[in-house]
Coordinates of C-alpha atoms (C1' of nucleotides) in Angstrom, one line a residue:
Chain A
X1 CA 56.9 -41.2 63.1
X2 CA 59.1 -40.1 60.2
X3 CA 60.1 -36.5 60.7
X4 CA 60.9 -35.7 57.1
X5 CA 57.7 -37.2 55.7
X6 CA 55.7 -35.6 58.5
X7 CA 57.1 -32.2 57.6
X8 CA 56.4 -32.7 53.9
X9 CA 52.8 -33.8 54.4
X10 CA 52.2 -30.9 56.7
X11 CA 52.7 -28.7 53.8
X12 CA 49.6 -30.0 52.0
X13 CA 46.9 -28.7 54.5
X14 CA 48.9 -25.5 54.7
X15 CA 48.7 -25.0 50.9
X16 CA 45.0 -26.0 51.0
X17 CA 44.3 -22.7 52.6
X18 CA 45.7 -20.9 49.6
X19 CA 48.9 -20.5 47.7
X20 CA 52.1 -19.6 49.6
X21 CA 55.7 -18.8 48.7
X22 CA 58.8 -20.5 49.9
X23 CA 59.4 -18.2 52.8
X24 CA 55.9 -18.6 54.2
X25 CA 56.0 -22.4 53.9
X26 CA 59.4 -22.5 55.7
X27 CA 58.1 -20.2 58.5
X28 CA 54.9 -22.1 59.1
X29 CA 56.8 -25.4 59.1
X30 CA 59.5 -24.0 61.4
X31 CA 62.3 -25.1 59.2
X32 CA 65.0 -23.4 57.1
X33 CA 64.1 -22.2 53.6
X34 CA 66.5 -24.7 52.0
X35 CA 64.7 -27.6 53.8
X36 CA 61.3 -26.4 52.7
X37 CA 62.6 -26.0 49.2
X38 CA 63.7 -29.6 49.0
X39 CA 60.4 -30.9 50.5
X40 CA 58.4 -28.8 48.0
X41 CA 60.5 -30.1 45.2
X42 CA 59.8 -33.7 46.1
X43 CA 56.1 -32.9 46.4
X44 CA 56.3 -31.2 43.1
X45 CA 57.8 -34.2 41.4
X46 CA 54.9 -36.3 42.5
X47 CA 52.5 -33.8 41.2
X48 CA 51.0 -33.0 44.6
X49 CA 52.1 -29.5 44.5
X50 CA 52.1 -27.0 41.6
X51 CA 54.1 -24.0 41.1
X52 CA 52.2 -21.1 39.5
X53 CA 53.7 -18.4 37.5
X54 CA 54.2 -16.0 40.4
X55 CA 56.4 -18.8 41.8
X56 CA 54.0 -19.5 44.7
X57 CA 53.1 -23.0 45.4
X58 CA 49.6 -24.5 45.5
X59 CA 48.1 -28.0 45.5
X60 CA 48.6 -29.9 42.3
X61 CA 46.4 -31.9 39.9
X62 CA 47.6 -35.3 40.9
X63 CA 45.7 -34.8 44.1
X64 CA 42.4 -34.9 42.2
X65 CA 43.5 -37.9 40.3
X66 CA 44.3 -39.8 43.5
X67 CA 41.1 -38.8 45.2
X68 CA 39.2 -39.9 42.1
X69 CA 40.9 -43.2 41.9
X70 CA 40.5 -43.8 45.6
X71 CA 36.8 -43.3 45.6
X72 CA 36.4 -45.6 42.6
X73 CA 38.1 -48.4 44.5
X74 CA 35.7 -48.5 47.4
X75 CA 34.0 -51.7 46.9
X76 CA 31.0 -50.9 49.0
X77 CA 30.3 -48.1 46.6
X78 CA 30.6 -50.3 43.6
X79 CA 28.2 -52.8 45.0
X80 CA 25.8 -50.3 46.3
X81 CA 25.5 -48.1 43.3
X82 CA 23.1 -50.2 41.1
X83 CA 20.8 -50.7 44.1
X84 CA 20.8 -47.0 44.8
X85 CA 20.0 -46.2 41.2
X86 CA 17.2 -48.7 41.2
X87 CA 15.7 -47.3 44.3
X88 CA 16.0 -43.8 42.8
X89 CA 14.2 -45.0 39.7
X90 CA 11.2 -45.9 41.9
X91 CA 11.0 -43.1 44.3
X92 CA 12.8 -40.3 42.5
X93 CA 14.4 -38.5 45.4
X94 CA 18.1 -37.8 46.1
X95 CA 20.0 -40.7 47.6
X96 CA 23.3 -40.6 49.5
X97 CA 25.8 -43.2 50.4
X98 CA 28.3 -42.4 53.2
X99 CA 31.0 -44.1 55.2
X100 CA 32.7 -43.3 58.5
X101 CA 36.5 -42.8 58.7
X102 CA 38.5 -41.6 61.6
X103 CA 36.2 -39.1 63.1
X104 CA 34.7 -38.0 59.8
X105 CA 31.6 -38.9 57.8
X106 CA 32.1 -38.9 54.1
X107 CA 29.7 -39.0 51.2
X108 CA 31.0 -41.5 48.7
X109 CA 28.0 -41.6 46.3
X110 CA 24.9 -39.7 45.4
X111 CA 22.1 -40.3 43.0
X112 CA 20.1 -37.3 42.1
X113 CA 16.5 -37.5 41.0
X114 CA 16.2 -37.7 37.2
X115 CA 19.9 -37.2 36.9
X116 CA 21.6 -40.6 37.4
X117 CA 24.9 -38.8 37.5
X118 CA 27.5 -39.5 40.1
X119 CA 28.2 -36.3 41.9
X120 CA 31.2 -36.0 44.2
X121 CA 30.3 -32.5 44.8
X122 CA 30.2 -32.9 48.6
X123 CA 33.0 -35.3 48.9
X124 CA 35.6 -34.0 51.3
X125 CA 33.3 -31.3 52.5
X126 CA 32.6 -31.5 56.2
X127 CA 29.3 -33.3 56.5
X128 CA 26.8 -32.1 59.1
X129 CA 27.9 -34.9 61.3
X130 CA 25.6 -34.0 64.2
X131 CA 22.4 -34.0 62.3
X132 CA 22.7 -36.0 59.0
X133 CA 20.8 -39.3 59.1
X134 CA 23.8 -41.2 57.7
X135 CA 26.1 -39.8 60.3
X136 CA 23.8 -40.9 63.1
X137 CA 23.7 -44.4 61.6
X138 CA 27.5 -44.6 61.3
X139 CA 28.3 -43.2 64.7
X140 CA 25.6 -45.2 66.5
X141 CA 27.5 -48.3 65.6
X142 CA 30.9 -47.2 67.0
X143 CA 32.2 -48.8 70.2
X144 CA 30.9 -47.0 73.2
X145 CA 34.0 -45.3 74.4
X146 CA 34.9 -44.1 70.9
X147 CA 31.4 -42.8 70.3
X148 CA 31.4 -41.0 73.6
X149 CA 34.8 -39.4 73.0
X150 CA 33.8 -38.3 69.6
X151 CA 30.5 -36.8 70.7
X152 CA 32.4 -34.8 73.3
X153 CA 34.8 -33.4 70.8
X154 CA 32.2 -32.3 68.2
X155 CA 30.7 -28.9 67.7
X156 CA 27.0 -28.7 67.6
X157 CA 26.2 -25.8 65.2
X158 CA 22.5 -24.7 65.3
X159 CA 21.8 -24.9 61.6
X160 CA 18.1 -24.8 62.4
X161 CA 16.0 -24.9 65.6
X162 CA 15.7 -28.6 65.1
X163 CA 19.4 -29.3 65.0
X164 CA 21.0 -31.5 67.6
X165 CA 21.9 -29.0 70.4
X166 CA 24.7 -30.8 72.4
X167 CA 26.5 -34.0 73.1
X168 CA 24.0 -35.3 75.6
X169 CA 21.1 -35.0 73.1
X170 CA 23.3 -36.5 70.4
X171 CA 24.2 -39.6 72.4
X172 CA 20.6 -40.1 73.3
X173 CA 19.6 -39.8 69.6
X174 CA 22.3 -42.3 68.7
X175 CA 21.0 -44.7 71.3
X176 CA 17.6 -44.5 69.7
X177 CA 19.0 -45.0 66.2
X178 CA 21.0 -48.0 67.3
X179 CA 17.8 -49.4 68.9
X180 CA 15.5 -49.0 66.0
X181 CA 18.0 -49.6 63.1
X182 CA 17.2 -46.5 61.1
X183 CA 17.6 -42.8 61.4
X184 CA 16.0 -39.5 60.3
X185 CA 17.0 -35.9 59.9
X186 CA 13.9 -33.8 60.0
X187 CA 14.9 -30.3 59.1
X188 CA 18.0 -30.5 61.3
X189 CA 20.3 -29.3 58.6
X190 CA 18.1 -27.2 56.4
X191 CA 14.7 -26.2 57.5
X192 CA 12.9 -27.6 54.5
X193 CA 14.8 -30.8 53.9
X194 CA 14.0 -34.2 55.5
X195 CA 16.0 -37.4 55.3
X196 CA 15.5 -41.0 56.2
X197 CA 18.3 -43.5 56.2
X198 CA 19.3 -47.1 56.9
X199 CA 22.5 -48.9 57.7
X200 CA 24.5 -51.3 55.5
X201 CA 26.2 -54.0 57.5
X202 CA 29.2 -56.2 56.8
X203 CA 29.4 -60.0 57.4
X204 CA 30.3 -59.3 61.1
X205 CA 27.2 -57.1 61.6
X206 CA 29.2 -53.9 61.9
X207 CA 27.9 -50.9 60.0
X208 CA 30.2 -50.3 57.0
X209 CA 28.1 -47.7 55.3
X210 CA 24.8 -45.8 55.5
X211 CA 22.4 -44.7 52.9
X212 CA 19.6 -42.0 53.0
X213 CA 16.8 -40.6 51.0
X214 CA 16.4 -36.8 51.0
X215 CA 13.6 -34.6 49.9
X216 CA 12.3 -31.1 50.4
X217 CA 9.1 -30.9 52.3
X218 CA 7.5 -28.9 49.6
X219 CA 7.5 -32.1 47.5
X220 CA 6.7 -34.7 50.2
X221 CA 5.8 -34.3 53.8
X222 CA 7.8 -35.9 56.5
X223 CA 5.1 -38.5 56.9
X224 CA 5.2 -39.4 53.3
X225 CA 9.0 -39.6 53.4
X226 CA 8.8 -41.9 56.4
X227 CA 6.4 -44.1 54.5
X228 CA 9.3 -44.9 52.2
X229 CA 11.3 -46.3 55.1
X230 CA 10.5 -49.9 54.4
X231 CA 11.8 -49.6 50.8
X232 CA 15.0 -47.9 52.1
X233 CA 15.6 -50.5 54.6
X234 CA 15.0 -53.3 52.1
X235 CA 17.5 -51.7 49.7
X236 CA 20.0 -51.4 52.5
X237 CA 19.6 -55.0 53.5
X238 CA 20.0 -56.2 50.0
X239 CA 23.2 -54.3 49.7
X240 CA 24.3 -55.7 53.0
X241 CA 23.7 -59.2 51.9
X242 CA 25.5 -58.8 48.6
X243 CA 28.4 -57.1 50.4
X244 CA 28.9 -59.7 53.0
X245 CA 27.6 -62.7 51.2
X246 CA 29.7 -63.7 48.2
X247 CA 33.4 -63.0 48.4
X248 CA 33.9 -59.8 46.3
X249 CA 37.4 -60.8 45.2
X250 CA 39.1 -57.7 43.8
X251 CA 42.6 -59.2 43.6
X252 CA 44.6 -57.6 40.9
X253 CA 47.0 -59.4 38.7
Chain B
X1 CA 65.2 -35.0 45.8
X2 CA 64.3 -36.2 49.3
X3 CA 64.6 -40.0 49.4
X4 CA 62.3 -40.6 52.4
X5 CA 59.5 -38.3 51.2
X6 CA 59.9 -39.7 47.7
X7 CA 59.4 -43.2 48.9
X8 CA 56.4 -42.2 51.1
X9 CA 54.7 -40.4 48.2
X10 CA 55.3 -43.3 45.9
X11 CA 53.0 -45.3 48.1
X12 CA 50.0 -43.2 47.1
X13 CA 49.7 -44.0 43.4
X14 CA 50.5 -47.6 44.4
X15 CA 47.5 -47.7 46.7
X16 CA 45.4 -45.9 44.1
X17 CA 45.3 -49.1 42.2
X18 CA 43.7 -50.9 45.1
X19 CA 44.3 -51.8 48.7
X20 CA 47.6 -53.5 49.6
X21 CA 49.1 -55.0 52.7
X22 CA 52.4 -54.2 54.3
X23 CA 54.4 -56.8 52.5
X24 CA 53.1 -55.8 49.0
X25 CA 53.9 -52.1 49.7
X26 CA 57.4 -53.0 50.9
X27 CA 58.1 -55.2 47.9
X28 CA 56.9 -52.7 45.3
X29 CA 58.8 -49.9 47.0
X30 CA 61.9 -52.1 47.2
X31 CA 62.4 -51.4 50.9
X32 CA 62.3 -53.4 54.1
X33 CA 59.0 -54.1 55.8
X34 CA 59.9 -52.0 58.8
X35 CA 60.6 -49.1 56.6
X36 CA 57.4 -49.4 54.7
X37 CA 55.6 -49.6 58.1
X38 CA 57.0 -46.4 59.3
X39 CA 56.2 -44.6 56.1
X40 CA 52.6 -45.9 56.1
X41 CA 52.2 -44.8 59.7
X42 CA 53.2 -41.3 58.9
X43 CA 50.9 -41.2 55.9
X44 CA 48.2 -42.6 58.2
X45 CA 48.6 -39.9 60.8
X46 CA 48.0 -37.3 58.1
X47 CA 44.9 -39.1 57.0
X48 CA 46.2 -39.8 53.5
X49 CA 46.1 -43.5 54.1
X50 CA 43.5 -45.6 55.8
X51 CA 43.7 -49.0 57.3
X52 CA 40.7 -51.1 56.7
X53 CA 39.6 -53.9 58.9
X54 CA 41.5 -56.6 57.0
X55 CA 44.6 -54.5 57.9
X56 CA 45.2 -53.6 54.3
X57 CA 45.9 -50.0 53.5
X58 CA 44.1 -47.8 51.1
X59 CA 43.9 -44.1 50.3
X60 CA 42.3 -42.0 53.0
X61 CA 39.6 -39.4 53.3
X62 CA 41.9 -36.5 53.9
X63 CA 42.8 -36.8 50.3
X64 CA 39.3 -35.8 49.3
X65 CA 39.3 -32.9 51.7
X66 CA 42.6 -31.6 50.2
X67 CA 41.4 -32.0 46.6
X68 CA 38.2 -30.2 47.5
X69 CA 39.9 -27.3 49.3
X70 CA 42.4 -27.0 46.5
X71 CA 39.8 -26.6 43.8
X72 CA 38.0 -24.0 45.8
X73 CA 41.1 -21.9 46.1
X74 CA 41.6 -21.5 42.3
X75 CA 40.9 -17.8 41.8
X76 CA 40.2 -18.2 38.1
X77 CA 37.4 -20.5 39.1
X78 CA 36.0 -18.1 41.7
X79 CA 36.0 -15.2 39.3
X80 CA 34.6 -17.2 36.4
X81 CA 31.8 -19.0 38.1
X82 CA 29.2 -16.2 38.2
X83 CA 29.8 -15.5 34.5
X84 CA 29.5 -19.1 33.6
X85 CA 26.3 -19.3 35.6
X86 CA 24.9 -16.2 33.9
X87 CA 25.7 -17.6 30.5
X88 CA 24.0 -20.8 31.5
X89 CA 20.9 -18.9 32.5
X90 CA 20.7 -17.6 29.0
X91 CA 21.5 -20.5 26.8
X92 CA 20.8 -23.4 29.1
X93 CA 23.5 -25.9 28.0
X94 CA 26.3 -27.5 30.0
X95 CA 29.3 -25.2 30.5
X96 CA 32.8 -26.4 31.4
X97 CA 35.8 -24.5 32.8
X98 CA 39.3 -26.1 32.5
X99 CA 42.9 -25.4 33.1
X100 CA 46.2 -26.9 31.9
X101 CA 48.8 -28.3 34.4
X102 CA 51.9 -30.2 33.6
X103 CA 50.7 -32.3 30.7
X104 CA 47.2 -32.7 31.9
X105 CA 43.9 -30.8 31.2
X106 CA 41.6 -30.6 34.2
X107 CA 38.0 -29.6 34.6
X108 CA 37.7 -27.2 37.5
X109 CA 34.1 -26.2 37.2
X110 CA 30.9 -27.2 35.4
X111 CA 27.5 -25.7 35.2
X112 CA 24.7 -28.0 34.2
X113 CA 21.6 -26.9 32.5
X114 CA 18.8 -26.2 35.0
X115 CA 21.0 -27.5 37.8
X116 CA 23.3 -24.7 38.9
X117 CA 25.2 -27.2 41.0
X118 CA 29.0 -27.4 41.0
X119 CA 29.9 -30.8 39.9
X120 CA 33.4 -32.1 40.4
X121 CA 32.4 -35.4 38.9
X122 CA 35.0 -35.3 36.2
X123 CA 37.7 -33.8 38.3
X124 CA 40.8 -36.0 38.2
X125 CA 39.4 -38.1 35.4
X126 CA 41.6 -38.1 32.3
X127 CA 40.1 -35.5 30.0
X128 CA 39.9 -36.4 26.4
X129 CA 42.9 -34.1 25.8
X130 CA 43.1 -34.8 22.0
X131 CA 39.6 -33.8 21.2
X132 CA 38.0 -31.6 23.9
X133 CA 37.6 -28.0 22.8
X134 CA 39.0 -26.7 26.1
X135 CA 42.1 -28.9 25.7
X136 CA 42.7 -27.6 22.2
X137 CA 42.5 -24.0 23.5
X138 CA 44.9 -24.6 26.4
X139 CA 47.4 -26.6 24.4
X140 CA 47.3 -24.2 21.4
X141 CA 48.8 -21.5 23.7
X142 CA 51.8 -23.6 24.9
X143 CA 55.3 -22.6 23.8
X144 CA 56.0 -24.3 20.5
X145 CA 58.6 -26.9 21.7
X146 CA 56.5 -27.9 24.7
X147 CA 53.4 -28.2 22.5
X148 CA 55.3 -30.3 20.0
X149 CA 56.8 -32.5 22.6
X150 CA 53.4 -33.1 24.3
X151 CA 51.6 -33.8 21.1
X152 CA 54.2 -36.5 20.3
X153 CA 53.8 -38.2 23.7
X154 CA 50.0 -38.3 23.6
X155 CA 47.8 -41.3 22.6
X156 CA 45.1 -40.6 20.1
X157 CA 42.2 -42.9 20.9
X158 CA 39.6 -43.1 18.2
X159 CA 36.6 -42.4 20.3
X160 CA 34.6 -41.7 17.1
X161 CA 35.4 -41.4 13.4
X162 CA 35.7 -37.7 13.9
X163 CA 38.4 -38.0 16.7
X164 CA 41.8 -36.5 16.1
X165 CA 43.8 -39.4 14.5
X166 CA 47.4 -38.5 15.2
X167 CA 50.0 -35.9 16.3
X168 CA 50.2 -34.2 12.9
X169 CA 46.5 -33.6 12.6
X170 CA 46.4 -32.4 16.2
X171 CA 49.2 -29.9 15.8
X172 CA 47.5 -28.6 12.6
X173 CA 44.2 -28.3 14.5
X174 CA 46.0 -26.4 17.3
X175 CA 47.5 -24.0 14.8
X176 CA 44.0 -23.3 13.5
X177 CA 42.7 -22.8 17.0
X178 CA 45.5 -20.4 17.9
X179 CA 44.8 -18.5 14.7
X180 CA 41.0 -18.1 15.1
X181 CA 40.9 -17.8 18.9
X182 CA 38.2 -20.4 19.5
X183 CA 37.8 -24.1 19.2
X184 CA 35.2 -26.8 18.7
X185 CA 34.7 -30.5 19.3
X186 CA 32.2 -31.7 16.8
X187 CA 31.5 -35.3 17.8
X188 CA 35.1 -36.1 18.4
X189 CA 34.5 -37.5 21.8
X190 CA 31.0 -38.7 21.7
X191 CA 29.2 -39.0 18.4
X192 CA 26.2 -37.0 19.4
X193 CA 27.9 -34.3 21.5
X194 CA 29.2 -31.0 20.1
X195 CA 31.2 -28.3 22.0
X196 CA 32.3 -24.8 21.3
X197 CA 34.9 -23.1 23.5
X198 CA 36.9 -19.9 24.0
X199 CA 40.1 -19.0 25.9
X200 CA 40.4 -17.0 29.1
X201 CA 43.6 -14.9 29.1
X202 CA 45.6 -13.3 31.9
X203 CA 47.2 -9.9 31.9
X204 CA 50.1 -11.0 29.8
X205 CA 47.9 -12.5 27.1
X206 CA 48.7 -16.1 28.0
X207 CA 45.8 -18.5 28.2
X208 CA 45.1 -19.3 31.8
X209 CA 41.9 -21.3 31.4
X210 CA 39.3 -22.3 28.8
X211 CA 35.6 -22.6 28.8
X212 CA 33.2 -24.4 26.6
X213 CA 29.5 -25.0 25.9
X214 CA 28.4 -28.6 25.2
X215 CA 25.1 -29.9 23.9
X216 CA 23.8 -33.0 22.3
X217 CA 22.9 -32.6 18.6
X218 CA 19.4 -33.9 19.2
X219 CA 18.8 -30.7 21.1
X220 CA 20.7 -28.2 18.9
X221 CA 22.5 -28.8 15.6
X222 CA 26.2 -28.0 15.3
X223 CA 25.3 -24.8 13.3
X224 CA 23.0 -23.6 16.1
X225 CA 25.6 -24.3 18.6
X226 CA 28.2 -22.4 16.6
X227 CA 25.8 -19.4 16.5
X228 CA 26.3 -19.2 20.2
X229 CA 30.0 -18.6 19.7
X230 CA 29.8 -14.8 20.0
X231 CA 28.2 -15.1 23.4
X232 CA 30.8 -17.6 24.5
X233 CA 33.6 -15.4 23.4
X234 CA 32.1 -12.4 25.0
X235 CA 31.8 -14.2 28.3
X236 CA 35.3 -15.5 28.1
X237 CA 36.6 -12.0 27.4
X238 CA 34.6 -10.6 30.3
X239 CA 36.2 -13.1 32.6
X240 CA 39.6 -12.4 31.1
X241 CA 39.2 -8.7 31.8
X242 CA 38.1 -9.2 35.4
X243 CA 40.9 -11.7 36.0
X244 CA 43.7 -9.5 34.7
X245 CA 42.2 -6.1 35.3
X246 CA 41.7 -5.3 38.9
X247 CA 44.1 -6.8 41.4
X248 CA 42.2 -9.7 42.9
X249 CA 44.1 -9.5 46.2
X250 CA 43.5 -12.7 48.1
X251 CA 45.9 -12.0 51.0
X252 CA 44.8 -13.7 54.0
X253 CA 45.2 -12.2 57.5
Chain C
dC1 C1' 73.4 3.0 42.1
dG2 C1' 72.8 0.5 46.4
dA3 C1' 69.8 -2.1 49.4
dA4 C1' 66.5 -5.5 50.3
dG5 C1' 63.9 -9.2 49.1
dC6 C1' 63.4 -13.5 46.9
dG7 C1' 64.8 -18.5 45.4
dT8 C1' 68.9 -21.3 44.8
dT9 C1' 73.3 -24.0 45.7
dG10 C1' 77.2 -26.5 48.1
dC11 C1' 78.9 -27.9 52.2
dG12 C1' 80.1 -30.1 56.8
dA13 C1' 77.9 -32.0 60.8
dA14 C1' 74.7 -34.8 63.2
dG15 C1' 70.4 -36.3 63.5
dG16 C1' 67.3 -39.4 61.7
dG17 C1' 66.3 -43.2 58.7
dT18 C1' 67.5 -47.7 57.4
dG19 C1' 67.8 -52.8 57.5
dC20 C1' 68.5 -56.6 60.4
dA21 C1' 67.0 -59.9 63.6
dA22 C1' 63.9 -61.4 66.9
dC23 C1' 59.1 -61.3 68.8
dA24 C1' 54.1 -61.8 68.9
dG25 C1' 50.1 -62.8 67.0
dT26 C1' 46.9 -65.4 63.5
dC27 C1' 45.6 -69.0 60.4
dA28 C1' 46.0 -73.5 58.2
dT29 C1' 47.9 -77.9 58.3
dT30 C1' 49.2 -82.3 60.3
Chain D
dA1 C1' 46.6 -80.0 70.1
dA2 C1' 51.0 -79.0 68.3
dT3 C1' 53.7 -77.4 64.4
dG4 C1' 54.7 -74.5 60.8
dA5 C1' 54.2 -70.5 57.8
dC6 C1' 52.6 -66.3 57.5
dT7 C1' 51.6 -61.7 58.9
dG8 C1' 52.6 -57.1 61.5
dT9 C1' 55.5 -55.2 65.1
dT10 C1' 59.6 -53.6 68.0
dG11 C1' 64.6 -52.3 69.5
dC12 C1' 68.9 -51.4 68.1
dA13 C1' 73.4 -50.1 65.9
dC14 C1' 75.3 -48.3 61.8
dC15 C1' 75.7 -45.2 58.4
dC16 C1' 73.3 -42.6 54.9
dT17 C1' 70.4 -38.6 54.4
dT18 C1' 68.8 -34.7 55.8
dC19 C1' 69.5 -30.3 58.0
dG20 C1' 70.8 -25.4 58.7
dC21 C1' 74.2 -22.3 57.6
dA22 C1' 76.3 -19.1 54.6
dA23 C1' 77.1 -17.3 50.2
dC24 C1' 75.5 -16.6 45.5
dG25 C1' 72.6 -14.8 41.6
dC26 C1' 68.6 -12.5 40.6
dT27 C1' 64.8 -9.1 40.4
dT28 C1' 62.6 -5.1 42.5
dC29 C1' 62.5 -1.4 44.9
dG30 C1' 64.1 3.3 46.9

DNA sequence: CGAAGCGTTGCGAAGGGTGCAACAGTCATT
DNA sequence: AATGACTGTTGCACCCTTCGCAACGCTTCG
């Protein structure tokens, strides 16, 4: 809606592919060099773009800072974390927390067995949206037209023989998930990894996040993992209650 | 230099502090609501800003994606990683890789003992620039006036009794580091953690990155850690040679 | 030494952004 | 139920800001 800002922001994904010099940026934006220069300068002043010694531009450090601060301000994450850590204490496996946002599913927290360290390692990476248990939970709750439209637009990469093959199968799976209130990924992403997940709901009943427990089948069989489902659901429900129950006022001064 | 873009980008750090509604954004920008609305819309279309259910705006998911892609495109990181992993195989401790950018020191890779997983957990977080071994290495190589100016502007938080107390002590430490070509952090950040690091240099001899090995002193004493210095320096030198030696052409098609 | 490539600057023109005012919802109050 | 206050939204006219151009300085080639 704002041409100048639109052009400036278009530079970011362009630079995400790798450093580029002024001419390249101007070309790919379809604007004059002087225009590109001014946009890049503004981005530079805000730290979103960095100029390396060969004068080429690449994405800047402030971007990390912003992403970091952003993830820390997600209140679901803040509320959920202690519960995820507690569950991890008991069962030991890797636990993920994820949210849905505009066509993408995004890990926002992860608790690794015996390492209670927050890892953002997968943040921003394209989640295997067609097979991940958390993705199924989040998409299953979308309004029907949106869900259908999204399913149609997705690719269905055959990670393994057990991956979701196409939109029809995916929609059917989502219906099942919505019905039963939990989801699995049994070797759909990596042959030897199984997951089981449950939804976290807000006060209005909508799914605001999803959590899952993952484990390689050399450690526990799929059946053993499924036997943890009650604990997973209980944790998810606890988080749901806390999230929707008391008003989590985060008003700043 | 570009007013519109400047205003739009100013919204990002503002939202990093927490969600805000249209009026708040307009006020803090000093512009009319309608203007703020159009800027936010443009940011929204690019995924940098997300509108939550209560209509308030917060930072969006694309930000994570950009930060992620950016860090993957740092060629120093790409070249260094296998060497860091190899060193980690031998000595087992945590290894960091960091760069300097416009007044900030930034971790861009980390190899954890027995977990050869890339963790970006600390990316974007303010590094303890006055005490970290990698920070000393990077700042020690700055041109004198810049180094002096930066040292004067920094805060010197007393994390521990062994933390760098003030600018004078810091500059003296940096001189030592530049002299000897390596750096340590002996309990300056956390009482029980020691680090030893070495610089990675480009073809022109300038320090382009720094690496360090960290270990708690319950595992190895400071002396034992220092005994690893030759290995650390050898690894750093190997990376330096590879980085500056052959032309690492990363031209895309 | 000249040519070609890059980034940079100042300028006039016009396109786009700005603020205003009015509208449409929602919520709380009376 | 009606009123008011509050939000987010829209259309519009004015004028500021941005745009592309052309020329410049600079380095790097041939």
